[in-house]
Amino acid sequence: MKITATQSAIAILQPMTAKQGQAVRINGVLVGGCGMTVEYGLFWDDKSPNDQMTEVEGVTFLLDPETAEYIGSSSLVVDYREQQGFRLVTPEQIVAYGLRVKGRWE
């Protein structure tokens, strides 16, 4: 999957990445009972063996194969909007919005 980021997202993430010293994981987890849905998040993490790793202007993004499958697109844009926080956007849809980058276990 091709991962890109908007300039607004990069402007927020570059100083955070420099301070944190880790990559930003794009994560999807299947949740629910009767009606299953995918909950997306962004968190600081280190690379795992099966991760796709993409660097955009000094910010490294990690994506595991399962999350890529949940997203179901050939490309993903990480965006930032003042009123919405971080958003994950494919050509087909806005996958998630209102995200912030958290610590792994927050």
XYZ file of N, CA and C in Angstrom:
318
model
N 0.840 -1.172 0.000
C 0.000 0.000 0.000
C 0.888 1.239 0.000
N 0.529 2.206 -0.815
C 1.269 3.465 -0.855
C 0.733 4.373 0.253
N 1.631 4.823 1.139
C 1.260 5.721 2.231
C 1.891 7.080 1.968
N 1.059 8.124 1.997
C 1.537 9.494 1.872
C 0.974 10.297 3.034
N 1.430 11.532 3.157
C 0.931 12.407 4.220
C 0.829 13.825 3.678
N -0.167 14.534 4.141
C -0.326 15.929 3.733
C 0.696 16.784 4.468
N 0.929 17.979 3.954
C 1.868 18.901 4.598
C 1.396 19.278 5.999
N 0.089 19.370 6.193
C -0.419 19.706 7.530
C -0.113 18.592 8.525
N -0.212 17.336 8.093
C 0.113 16.209 8.972
C 1.618 16.172 9.254
N 2.415 16.390 8.231
C 3.869 16.370 8.402
C 4.306 17.478 9.349
N 3.706 18.660 9.227
C 4.080 19.790 10.090
C 3.838 19.478 11.558
N 2.804 18.711 11.863
C 2.514 18.320 13.245
C 3.405 17.151 13.674
N 3.597 16.175 12.777
C 4.296 14.947 13.141
C 5.820 15.077 13.215
N 6.434 15.916 12.384
C 7.905 16.015 12.393
C 8.473 16.356 13.770
N 8.001 17.413 14.435
C 8.573 17.696 15.761
C 8.235 16.620 16.796
N 7.060 16.029 16.684
C 6.674 14.961 17.610
C 7.585 13.749 17.421
N 7.879 13.417 16.168
C 8.734 12.268 15.854
C 10.152 12.495 16.366
N 10.659 13.716 16.179
C 12.006 14.033 16.656
C 12.093 13.866 18.172
N 11.062 14.286 18.861
C 11.043 14.173 20.326
C 10.860 12.722 20.769
N 9.954 12.006 20.131
C 9.592 10.645 20.534
C 10.655 9.620 20.138
N 11.235 9.796 18.941
C 12.268 8.871 18.469
C 11.739 7.529 18.004
N 10.459 7.457 17.686
C 9.873 6.211 17.193
C 9.026 6.496 15.963
N 8.585 5.427 15.315
C 7.726 5.532 14.146
C 6.259 5.626 14.572
N 5.425 6.074 13.644
C 3.986 6.157 13.868
C 3.340 4.911 13.272
N 2.734 4.101 14.133
C 2.032 2.905 13.660
C 0.593 3.260 13.316
N 0.184 2.852 12.125
C -1.222 2.939 11.715
C -1.802 1.571 12.046
N -2.773 1.560 12.958
C -3.245 0.280 13.489
C -4.760 0.148 13.366
N -5.196 -1.012 12.943
C -6.617 -1.329 12.897
C -6.876 -2.591 13.688
N -7.909 -2.537 14.536
C -8.273 -3.683 15.366
C -9.748 -3.984 15.151
N -10.056 -5.233 14.894
C -11.439 -5.669 14.739
C -12.086 -5.739 16.112
N -13.188 -5.010 16.310
C -13.870 -4.964 17.600
C -15.373 -5.180 17.401
N -16.040 -5.509 18.480
C -17.491 -5.620 18.439
C -17.973 -6.996 18.824
N -19.259 -7.109 18.910
C -19.906 -8.377 19.243
C -20.716 -8.840 18.050
N -21.986 -8.501 18.052
C -22.874 -8.889 16.947
C -22.506 -8.176 15.654
N -22.154 -6.901 15.755
C -21.756 -6.130 14.584
C -20.285 -5.796 14.681
N -19.477 -6.414 13.842
C -18.032 -6.190 13.894
C -17.676 -4.912 13.138
N -16.708 -4.190 13.659
C -16.200 -2.994 13.009
C -14.697 -2.900 13.277
N -14.023 -2.042 12.540
C -12.594 -1.855 12.738
C -12.380 -0.510 13.420
N -11.618 -0.533 14.499
C -11.255 0.684 15.218
C -9.806 1.010 14.869
N -9.584 2.227 14.364
C -8.250 2.636 13.931
C -7.599 3.532 14.951
N -6.276 3.492 14.994
C -5.520 4.344 15.888
C -4.130 4.603 15.343
N -3.486 5.605 15.899
C -2.100 5.939 15.603
C -1.340 5.896 16.910
N -0.210 5.207 16.937
C 0.584 5.196 18.160
C 2.066 5.039 17.854
N 2.882 5.443 18.819
C 4.336 5.340 18.695
C 4.743 3.894 18.875
N 5.599 3.403 17.974
C 5.980 2.002 18.057
C 7.285 1.766 17.299
N 7.836 0.576 17.489
C 9.013 0.122 16.756
C 8.570 -0.872 15.698
N 9.381 -1.028 14.678
C 9.049 -1.912 13.565
C 9.012 -3.376 14.000
N 8.001 -4.079 13.520
C 7.890 -5.532 13.675
C 8.304 -6.180 12.353
N 8.648 -7.474 12.375
C 9.181 -8.120 11.173
C 8.299 -8.026 9.917
N 6.985 -8.092 10.055
C 6.118 -8.099 8.875
C 5.576 -6.727 8.485
N 6.016 -5.675 9.165
C 5.508 -4.335 8.894
C 5.993 -3.774 7.569
N 5.111 -3.040 6.919
C 5.521 -2.170 5.823
C 6.000 -0.888 6.485
N 7.132 -0.378 6.057
C 7.676 0.845 6.629
C 7.799 1.871 5.510
N 7.205 3.053 5.722
C 7.233 4.123 4.731
C 7.690 5.401 5.402
N 8.687 6.067 4.819
C 9.144 7.342 5.365
C 8.654 8.474 4.473
N 8.065 9.482 5.102
C 7.589 10.665 4.394
C 8.170 11.886 5.106
N 9.116 12.540 4.470
C 9.722 13.768 4.992
C 10.158 13.652 6.457
N 10.856 12.568 6.762
C 11.397 12.381 8.106
C 10.457 11.731 9.104
N 9.239 11.420 8.683
C 8.281 10.735 9.556
C 8.107 9.319 9.027
N 8.352 8.325 9.881
C 8.225 6.928 9.477
C 6.874 6.385 9.922
N 6.165 5.767 8.970
C 4.881 5.135 9.238
C 5.045 3.623 9.150
N 4.414 2.907 10.072
C 4.414 1.450 10.083
C 2.998 0.960 9.839
N 2.883 -0.114 9.059
C 1.568 -0.692 8.751
C 1.711 -2.209 8.703
N 0.947 -2.901 9.534
C 1.002 -4.363 9.518
C 0.057 -4.895 8.434
N 0.279 -6.120 7.956
C -0.530 -6.676 6.870
C -2.026 -6.756 7.197
N -2.375 -7.045 8.437
C -3.785 -7.159 8.822
C -4.497 -5.805 8.710
N -3.847 -4.741 9.168
C -4.433 -3.413 9.069
C -4.575 -3.005 7.604
N -3.579 -3.315 6.789
C -3.658 -3.015 5.355
C -4.870 -3.699 4.732
N -5.126 -4.928 5.153
C -6.292 -5.657 4.663
C -7.597 -4.984 5.084
N -7.669 -4.532 6.332
C -8.860 -3.837 6.815
C -9.118 -2.561 6.017
N -8.047 -1.828 5.708
C -8.189 -0.583 4.954
C -8.677 -0.875 3.537
N -8.157 -1.924 2.941
C -8.664 -2.407 1.665
C -8.492 -1.465 0.487
N -7.384 -0.767 0.422
C -7.141 0.152 -0.683
C -5.672 0.073 -1.065
N -5.344 0.594 -2.241
C -3.945 0.577 -2.671
C -3.180 1.797 -2.171
N -3.904 2.801 -1.649
C -3.217 3.985 -1.135
C -3.935 4.556 0.078
N -3.157 5.219 0.922
C -3.670 5.808 2.156
C -2.975 7.143 2.380
N -3.749 8.157 2.742
C -3.202 9.471 3.054
C -3.436 9.743 4.532
N -2.367 10.139 5.222
C -2.483 10.593 6.607
C -2.611 12.110 6.528
N -3.704 12.626 7.058
C -4.013 14.049 6.973
C -4.212 14.597 8.381
N -4.118 15.906 8.520
C -4.410 16.546 9.802
C -5.277 17.765 9.540
N -6.343 17.869 10.312
C -7.219 19.043 10.257
C -7.396 19.549 11.679
N -7.274 20.843 11.847
C -7.353 21.468 13.166
C -8.585 21.011 13.951
N -9.719 20.947 13.312
C -10.962 20.602 13.997
C -11.202 19.090 14.117
N -10.484 18.289 13.331
C -10.738 16.844 13.303
C -9.581 15.991 13.791
N -8.428 16.564 14.009
C -7.265 15.768 14.361
C -6.734 15.042 13.138
N -6.059 13.931 13.369
C -5.524 13.156 12.251
C -6.645 12.354 11.606
N -6.531 12.235 10.278
C -7.505 11.456 9.500
C -6.750 10.462 8.627
N -7.354 9.311 8.405
C -6.837 8.316 7.467
C -7.811 8.286 6.298
N -7.294 8.588 5.096
C -8.154 8.770 3.936
C -7.655 7.910 2.778
N -8.569 7.180 2.162
C -8.273 6.450 0.927
C -9.006 7.161 -0.207
N -8.737 6.783 -1.458
C -9.497 7.387 -2.561
C -11.004 7.101 -2.459
N -11.359 6.034 -1.766
C -12.764 5.639 -1.674
C -13.503 6.253 -0.483
N -12.775 6.515 0.616
C -13.481 6.937 1.831
C -12.535 7.532 2.877
N -13.135 8.216 3.857
C -12.409 8.604 5.056
C -12.507 7.402 5.987
N -11.391 6.765 6.255
C -11.363 5.541 7.052
C -11.551 5.860 8.536
N -10.898 6.928 8.999
C -10.986 7.310 10.410
C -10.627 8.781 10.538
N -11.166 9.417 11.568
C -10.810 10.807 11.864
C -10.903 11.008 13.367
N -10.419 12.154 13.815
C -10.407 12.410 15.254
C -9.314 11.659 15.975
N -8.282 11.252 15.241
C -7.197 10.471 15.835
C -6.105 11.387 16.370
N -5.410 10.910 17.385
C -4.192 11.548 17.858
C -3.176 10.436 18.039
N -1.899 10.788 18.012
C -0.853 9.789 18.182
C -0.658 9.578 19.672
N -0.795 8.329 20.111
C -0.718 7.974 21.529
C 0.495 7.081 21.781
N 0.774 6.888 23.049
C 1.726 5.861 23.445
C 1.105 4.501 23.176
N 1.885 3.488 23.061
C 1.402 2.141 22.687
C 0.276 1.642 23.579
N 0.311 1.899 24.859
C -0.688 1.302 25.765
C -1.600 2.339 26.401
N -1.763 3.497 25.771
C -2.682 4.515 26.303
C -4.110 4.177 25.957
